Short mmCIF file of C-alpha atoms and ligand atoms in Angstrom, two decimals:
data_model
loop_
_atom_site.label_atom_id
_atom_site.label_comp_id
_atom_site.label_asym_id
_atom_site.label_seq_id
_atom_site.Cartn_x
_atom_site.Cartn_y
_atom_site.Cartn_z
CA MET A 1 100.64 35.65 40.46
CA THR A 2 97.14 35.09 38.49
CA THR A 3 97.81 33.74 35.09
CA ARG A 4 96.92 36.49 32.60
CA HIS A 5 95.47 35.64 29.04
CA LEU A 6 95.23 37.90 26.23
CA SER A 7 93.19 37.58 23.05
CA LEU A 8 92.16 39.85 20.39
CA LEU A 9 89.73 39.13 17.49
CA LYS A 10 89.67 41.30 14.28
CA PRO A 11 86.29 42.83 13.22
CA THR A 12 86.50 41.72 9.60
CA GLY A 13 83.85 39.45 8.36
CA ARG A 14 80.96 37.99 10.84
CA LEU A 15 81.70 35.53 13.46
CA THR A 16 81.12 32.01 12.98
CA LEU A 17 80.26 28.85 14.54
CA GLY A 18 83.86 27.94 14.05
CA ASN A 19 85.03 31.17 16.20
CA LEU A 20 82.40 30.27 18.91
CA LEU A 21 83.62 26.78 19.11
CA GLY A 22 87.21 27.32 18.51
CA ALA A 23 87.93 30.80 20.13
CA LEU A 24 85.00 32.22 22.09
CA ARG A 25 84.20 29.06 24.16
CA PRO A 26 87.73 28.31 25.21
CA MET A 27 88.20 32.15 26.06
CA ALA A 28 85.10 31.96 28.23
CA ALA A 29 86.33 28.81 29.98
CA ALA A 30 89.87 30.52 30.58
CA GLN A 31 88.12 33.09 32.81
CA ASP A 32 88.23 30.94 35.83
CA GLY A 33 91.02 31.83 38.09
CA ALA A 34 92.75 33.87 35.50
CA ASP A 35 93.06 37.67 34.69
CA CYS A 36 91.73 37.91 31.03
CA TYR A 37 92.20 40.74 28.45
CA TYR A 38 90.21 40.34 25.32
CA GLY A 39 89.73 42.83 22.71
CA VAL A 40 88.63 43.89 19.31
CA ALA A 41 91.54 44.32 17.08
CA ASP A 42 90.06 47.19 14.85
CA LEU A 43 93.65 48.49 13.83
CA HIS A 44 94.59 44.89 12.36
CA ALA A 45 91.38 45.37 10.10
CA MET A 46 93.02 48.31 8.20
CA THR A 47 95.96 46.63 6.44
CA VAL A 48 93.91 45.92 3.54
CA THR A 49 91.31 48.31 1.76
CA HIS A 50 88.68 48.95 4.09
CA ASP A 51 85.36 50.83 4.33
CA PRO A 52 85.13 52.98 7.56
CA ALA A 53 81.16 52.46 7.96
CA VAL A 54 81.68 48.74 7.74
CA LEU A 55 84.63 48.48 10.21
CA ARG A 56 82.56 50.60 12.61
CA GLU A 57 79.65 48.08 12.14
CA ARG A 58 81.70 45.01 12.36
CA THR A 59 83.60 46.38 15.65
CA ASP A 60 80.19 47.29 17.31
CA GLU A 61 78.83 43.83 16.54
CA LEU A 62 81.99 42.15 17.76
CA ARG A 63 81.58 44.26 20.95
CA LEU A 64 78.24 43.04 21.77
CA LEU A 65 78.89 39.18 20.60
CA LEU A 66 82.06 38.90 23.07
CA LEU A 67 79.78 40.04 25.93
CA ALA A 68 76.80 37.65 24.76
CA ALA A 69 79.26 34.87 24.59
CA GLY A 70 79.86 35.26 28.19
CA LEU A 71 83.19 37.00 28.19
CA ASP A 72 81.76 39.43 31.13
CA ARG A 73 84.32 38.46 33.86
CA SER A 74 87.20 39.77 31.49
CA THR A 75 88.83 43.11 30.62
CA LEU A 76 86.96 44.03 27.45
CA PHE A 77 88.44 46.73 25.24
CA VAL A 78 88.82 47.91 21.72
CA GLN A 79 92.33 48.10 20.78
CA SER A 80 92.28 51.44 18.96
CA ARG A 81 91.12 53.03 22.39
CA VAL A 82 94.31 51.86 24.35
CA PRO A 83 96.97 54.05 22.44
CA ALA A 84 99.89 52.03 24.00
CA HIS A 85 99.43 49.44 21.26
CA THR A 86 100.55 51.82 18.42
CA GLN A 87 103.09 53.47 20.62
CA LEU A 88 104.86 50.38 21.59
CA SER A 89 104.46 49.11 18.02
CA TYR A 90 106.67 52.02 16.61
CA LEU A 91 109.36 51.15 19.29
CA LEU A 92 109.14 47.71 18.25
CA GLU A 93 109.38 48.75 14.54
CA CYS A 94 112.68 50.38 15.57
CA VAL A 95 114.07 46.91 16.82
CA ALA A 96 112.50 44.85 13.80
CA THR A 97 114.50 44.67 10.36
CA THR A 98 113.19 44.61 6.99
CA GLY A 99 114.63 41.15 6.44
CA GLU A 100 112.31 39.63 9.08
CA LEU A 101 109.22 41.53 8.28
CA SER A 102 109.80 40.62 4.56
CA ARG A 103 109.66 36.92 5.33
CA MET A 104 106.30 36.96 7.06
CA ILE A 105 103.84 34.69 5.37
CA GLN A 106 101.03 37.24 5.23
CA PHE A 107 103.02 40.07 3.47
CA LYS A 108 105.11 37.30 1.31
CA GLU A 109 101.66 35.73 0.20
CA LYS A 110 99.50 39.02 -0.11
CA GLY A 111 101.47 41.93 -0.42
CA ARG A 112 105.31 41.60 -1.54
CA GLY A 113 106.03 43.00 -4.91
CA VAL A 114 102.61 44.70 -5.19
CA GLY A 115 102.90 48.66 -5.29
CA SER A 116 99.69 49.30 -3.79
CA THR A 117 100.20 47.25 -0.87
CA ARG A 118 99.60 49.13 2.37
CA VAL A 119 102.61 49.78 4.51
CA SER A 120 100.49 48.54 7.56
CA LEU A 121 100.43 44.98 5.99
CA TYR A 122 104.25 45.03 6.18
CA THR A 123 104.48 46.43 9.77
CA TYR A 124 101.44 44.80 11.51
CA PRO A 125 103.55 42.09 12.93
CA ALA A 126 105.24 44.71 15.02
CA LEU A 127 101.76 45.88 16.30
CA MET A 128 100.99 42.41 17.08
CA ALA A 129 104.09 41.90 18.92
CA ALA A 130 103.06 45.04 20.87
CA ASP A 131 99.45 43.72 21.47
CA ILE A 132 101.27 40.69 23.37
CA LEU A 133 104.12 42.32 25.14
CA LEU A 134 102.08 44.92 26.65
CA TYR A 135 100.22 42.54 28.71
CA ARG A 136 103.09 40.63 29.84
CA PRO A 137 101.35 37.25 29.40
CA ALA A 138 103.73 34.29 30.57
CA ARG A 139 102.10 31.84 27.85
CA VAL A 140 100.62 32.44 24.44
CA PRO A 141 98.77 29.64 23.14
CA VAL A 142 98.99 29.58 19.09
CA GLY A 143 97.57 27.69 16.53
CA ASP A 144 99.71 26.87 13.51
CA ASP A 145 98.67 30.23 11.66
CA GLN A 146 99.92 32.48 14.43
CA ARG A 147 103.26 30.59 15.30
CA GLN A 148 105.37 32.88 13.10
CA HIS A 149 104.09 35.99 14.35
CA VAL A 150 104.54 35.04 18.26
CA GLU A 151 108.18 33.65 17.36
CA LEU A 152 108.82 37.28 15.90
CA THR A 153 107.37 38.48 18.95
CA ARG A 154 109.81 36.51 21.16
CA ASP A 155 112.85 37.64 18.77
CA LEU A 156 111.94 41.30 19.20
CA ALA A 157 111.35 41.07 23.02
CA GLN A 158 114.69 39.41 23.32
CA ARG A 159 116.57 41.70 21.17
CA PHE A 160 115.03 44.71 22.79
CA ASN A 161 115.93 43.47 26.18
CA ARG A 162 119.55 42.53 24.98
CA THR A 163 120.12 45.99 23.41
CA TYR A 164 118.40 48.47 25.68
CA GLY A 165 117.83 46.64 29.04
CA GLU A 166 115.38 44.05 30.60
CA VAL A 167 112.12 45.44 29.84
CA PHE A 168 109.74 42.70 28.31
CA THR A 169 108.65 39.47 29.60
CA VAL A 170 109.44 36.86 26.77
CA PRO A 171 106.14 35.01 26.53
CA GLU A 172 106.55 31.23 26.10
CA LEU A 173 104.84 29.53 23.02
CA VAL A 174 102.31 26.91 24.10
CA VAL A 175 100.38 24.70 21.73
CA PRO A 176 96.73 24.74 22.83
CA ALA A 177 94.92 21.51 23.53
CA ALA A 178 93.13 20.67 20.14
CA GLY A 179 90.13 22.33 20.00
CA ALA A 180 87.16 22.12 17.87
CA ARG A 181 87.98 22.92 14.22
CA VAL A 182 84.92 23.40 12.29
CA MET A 183 84.77 22.91 8.43
CA ASP A 184 82.86 24.60 5.71
CA LEU A 185 79.59 22.86 5.31
CA GLN A 186 79.86 23.03 1.23
CA ASP A 187 83.86 22.43 1.53
CA PRO A 188 84.28 20.18 4.30
CA ARG A 189 88.32 20.19 3.52
CA SER A 190 88.38 23.95 4.41
CA LYS A 191 87.99 25.68 7.52
CA MET A 192 84.61 27.61 8.23
CA GLY A 193 86.13 31.03 8.00
CA LYS A 194 84.49 34.51 8.85
CA SER A 195 85.96 36.11 5.79
CA SER A 196 84.57 33.54 3.18
CA THR A 197 82.90 35.20 0.06
CA ASP A 198 80.56 32.10 -0.37
CA THR A 199 78.67 31.76 2.94
CA ALA A 200 76.52 28.84 1.74
CA GLY A 201 78.58 26.63 4.12
CA VAL A 202 79.14 29.29 6.99
CA ILE A 203 77.15 29.17 9.89
CA HIS A 204 77.30 32.86 11.45
CA LEU A 205 76.38 33.48 14.99
CA LEU A 206 73.60 35.73 14.15
CA ASP A 207 71.95 33.27 11.67
CA SER A 208 68.29 32.89 12.31
CA PRO A 209 67.14 29.12 13.13
CA ASP A 210 65.97 29.07 9.56
CA VAL A 211 69.01 29.84 7.98
CA VAL A 212 70.75 27.34 10.16
CA ARG A 213 68.37 24.73 9.01
CA ARG A 214 68.86 25.58 5.41
CA LYS A 215 72.59 25.77 5.64
CA VAL A 216 72.60 22.48 7.37
CA ALA A 217 70.35 20.82 5.04
CA ARG A 218 72.34 21.62 2.11
CA ALA A 219 75.77 20.72 3.71
CA VAL A 220 77.73 18.30 1.45
CA THR A 221 77.88 14.58 2.57
CA ASP A 222 78.74 11.66 0.44
CA SER A 223 76.80 8.85 -1.17
CA ASP A 224 77.21 5.95 1.46
CA THR A 225 74.08 4.37 2.39
CA GLY A 226 73.66 1.39 4.67
CA PRO A 227 73.54 1.18 8.52
CA ASP A 228 76.90 2.45 9.20
CA ALA A 229 76.82 5.42 6.90
CA VAL A 230 76.94 7.95 9.88
CA ARG A 231 80.36 7.55 11.16
CA PRO A 232 83.49 9.69 11.43
CA ASP A 233 86.19 9.39 9.08
CA ARG A 234 88.13 12.57 8.54
CA GLU A 235 89.89 11.20 5.33
CA ARG A 236 87.14 9.50 3.58
CA LYS A 237 83.92 11.27 5.01
CA PRO A 238 85.17 14.70 5.78
CA GLY A 239 81.46 16.24 5.47
CA VAL A 240 79.82 13.72 7.63
CA SER A 241 82.72 13.79 10.06
CA ASN A 242 82.37 17.52 10.58
CA LEU A 243 78.57 17.27 11.17
CA LEU A 244 79.32 14.61 13.94
CA GLU A 245 81.87 16.95 15.52
CA VAL A 246 79.49 19.90 15.35
CA LEU A 247 76.92 17.82 16.88
CA VAL A 248 78.83 16.81 19.83
CA ALA A 249 80.64 20.16 20.50
CA CYS A 250 77.08 21.62 20.51
CA GLY A 251 75.79 19.07 22.92
CA GLY A 252 74.02 16.63 20.74
CA SER A 253 74.64 12.73 20.73
CA PRO A 254 75.09 10.71 17.61
CA ALA A 255 73.63 7.83 19.21
CA GLY A 256 70.81 6.34 17.35
CA LEU A 257 71.39 8.17 13.95
CA THR A 258 71.37 6.08 11.03
CA THR A 259 70.74 8.44 8.07
CA TYR A 260 72.02 11.74 6.85
CA GLY A 261 68.55 13.21 6.92
CA ALA A 262 68.32 12.28 10.90
CA LEU A 263 72.18 13.43 11.47
CA LYS A 264 71.28 17.12 9.70
CA ARG A 265 68.21 17.45 11.88
CA ALA A 266 70.13 16.61 14.95
CA VAL A 267 72.89 19.04 14.02
CA THR A 268 70.42 21.66 13.37
CA ASP A 269 68.70 21.48 16.54
CA ALA A 270 71.99 21.19 18.67
CA VAL A 271 73.38 24.35 16.95
CA VAL A 272 70.12 26.34 17.29
CA ALA A 273 69.90 25.23 20.92
CA VAL A 274 73.42 26.89 21.44
CA LEU A 275 73.01 29.94 19.07
CA GLU A 276 69.50 31.00 20.61
CA PRO A 277 70.43 31.96 24.01
CA LEU A 278 73.53 33.77 22.57
CA GLN A 279 71.21 35.77 20.06
CA GLN A 280 68.82 36.50 22.80
CA ARG A 281 71.65 38.00 25.04
CA TYR A 282 72.85 39.94 21.67
CA ALA A 283 69.15 41.33 21.22
CA ASP A 284 69.13 42.45 24.99
CA LEU A 285 72.56 44.28 24.52
CA ALA A 286 71.61 45.84 21.30
CA THR A 287 68.69 47.62 23.11
CA ASP A 288 71.14 48.68 26.37
CA ARG A 289 74.09 50.46 24.36
CA ALA A 290 74.70 52.44 27.48
CA HIS A 291 75.70 49.35 29.36
CA VAL A 292 77.85 48.15 26.53
CA ALA A 293 79.61 51.55 26.18
CA ASP A 294 80.38 51.50 29.97
CA VAL A 295 81.77 47.93 29.92
CA TYR A 296 84.34 49.10 27.07
CA ALA A 297 85.05 52.25 28.65
CA ALA A 298 85.85 50.71 31.83
CA GLY A 299 87.87 47.97 30.13
CA ALA A 300 89.87 50.26 28.02
CA ALA A 301 90.56 52.19 31.31
CA ARG A 302 92.00 49.14 32.89
CA ALA A 303 94.06 48.25 29.92
CA ARG A 304 95.60 51.57 29.67
CA GLU A 305 96.28 51.24 33.39
CA VAL A 306 98.12 47.94 33.17
CA THR A 307 100.07 48.67 29.73
CA ALA A 308 101.13 52.27 30.94
CA PRO A 309 104.27 51.09 33.04
CA VAL A 310 105.51 48.65 30.27
CA LEU A 311 105.37 51.46 27.63
CA ALA A 312 106.98 53.94 29.98
CA ALA A 313 109.77 51.34 30.81
CA ALA A 314 110.31 50.89 27.09
CA GLU A 315 110.21 54.60 26.03
CA ALA A 316 112.74 55.30 28.89
CA ALA A 317 115.05 52.29 27.65
CA VAL A 318 115.19 53.63 24.18
CA GLY A 319 116.05 57.16 25.38
CA LEU A 320 112.76 59.06 25.02
P1 AMP B 1 89.80 34.14 12.38
O1 AMP B 1 88.44 34.15 12.18
O2 AMP B 1 90.35 33.34 11.34
O3 AMP B 1 90.29 35.67 12.46
O4 AMP B 1 90.20 33.51 13.93
C1 AMP B 1 89.78 33.80 15.09
C2 AMP B 1 89.86 32.87 16.37
O5 AMP B 1 88.92 31.92 15.74
C3 AMP B 1 91.12 32.04 15.98
O6 AMP B 1 91.18 31.67 17.53
C4 AMP B 1 90.66 30.80 15.25
O7 AMP B 1 91.46 29.60 15.72
C5 AMP B 1 89.33 30.43 15.72
N1 AMP B 1 88.65 29.94 14.33
C6 AMP B 1 88.40 30.43 13.43
N2 AMP B 1 87.77 29.73 12.49
C7 AMP B 1 87.59 28.56 12.92
C8 AMP B 1 86.96 27.27 12.64
N3 AMP B 1 86.45 27.00 11.53
N4 AMP B 1 87.14 26.42 13.62
C9 AMP B 1 87.70 26.49 14.86
N5 AMP B 1 88.25 27.72 15.24
C10 AMP B 1 88.22 28.72 14.32
#
């Protein structure tokens, strides 16, 4: 059986160079010889106060960016267009307990004890479990921040299977090969995040070459001078190390670079060379909306088709 991969990205904030190197590139590489389902998790963008117009705009941008990033050999879909996700989520809420949902880190840190917290912030781990279980992937690669969610998914699947009969494939949790981790250019000890409010150190995928140049030029380095100042040392030289990693991940070479000015020019050139073709494809797609709509309509139809038997089996098992 072909391996199946599944990955959903949340349309909150604008995608960054970190998303490209840490997520979209590996997702594109995974397409060889595998059956990939990649989607826009629009429902997950509603667990906190949201503006409908912004959600629509971000969802649209992400739809184009997934295509522009070369994921065109995958089944691409928007989560809300595949109702099985919310339908199965409810069935899983009926196996999940308030104890385990209360222990989920996001809820503990952002919502517990706050009267205005949306119920969906409490229940979204069940939706995430549905996102995964519907596609029966054998393995789910997880970074540290997602470990708790996938463990809950396994617990819910096992409990469901024990209580109502074998319906779900219990996915194995695998630690992905250490991928690029891009740090904020202004705060190189923190991840470059798409939801950061201060974007001076964040390179967005649609930033123009000028904006990239300005952000890289202002990147935090250190006061080392001398012939070996340009060297990696995550602990003592986080800014310089980050620039070197970005340079190499974007196809550049640190050979012969001895000053921070030269390093920054090389980083700018390498990043712009990676972003330009992506931005060109994005611009082409933006003028061919009918094509984008067709791709996502076909993707949602395929996603509905492959998830229907799983949902039907789960419904029958619980007595619906
Ligand atoms: P997020 O933007 O945090 O919702 O994450 C979406 C995906 O992009 C996940 O697979 C993250 O691991 C990846 N990602 C986000 N930010 C970075 C970063 N700065 N460096 C590497 N990967 C990242």
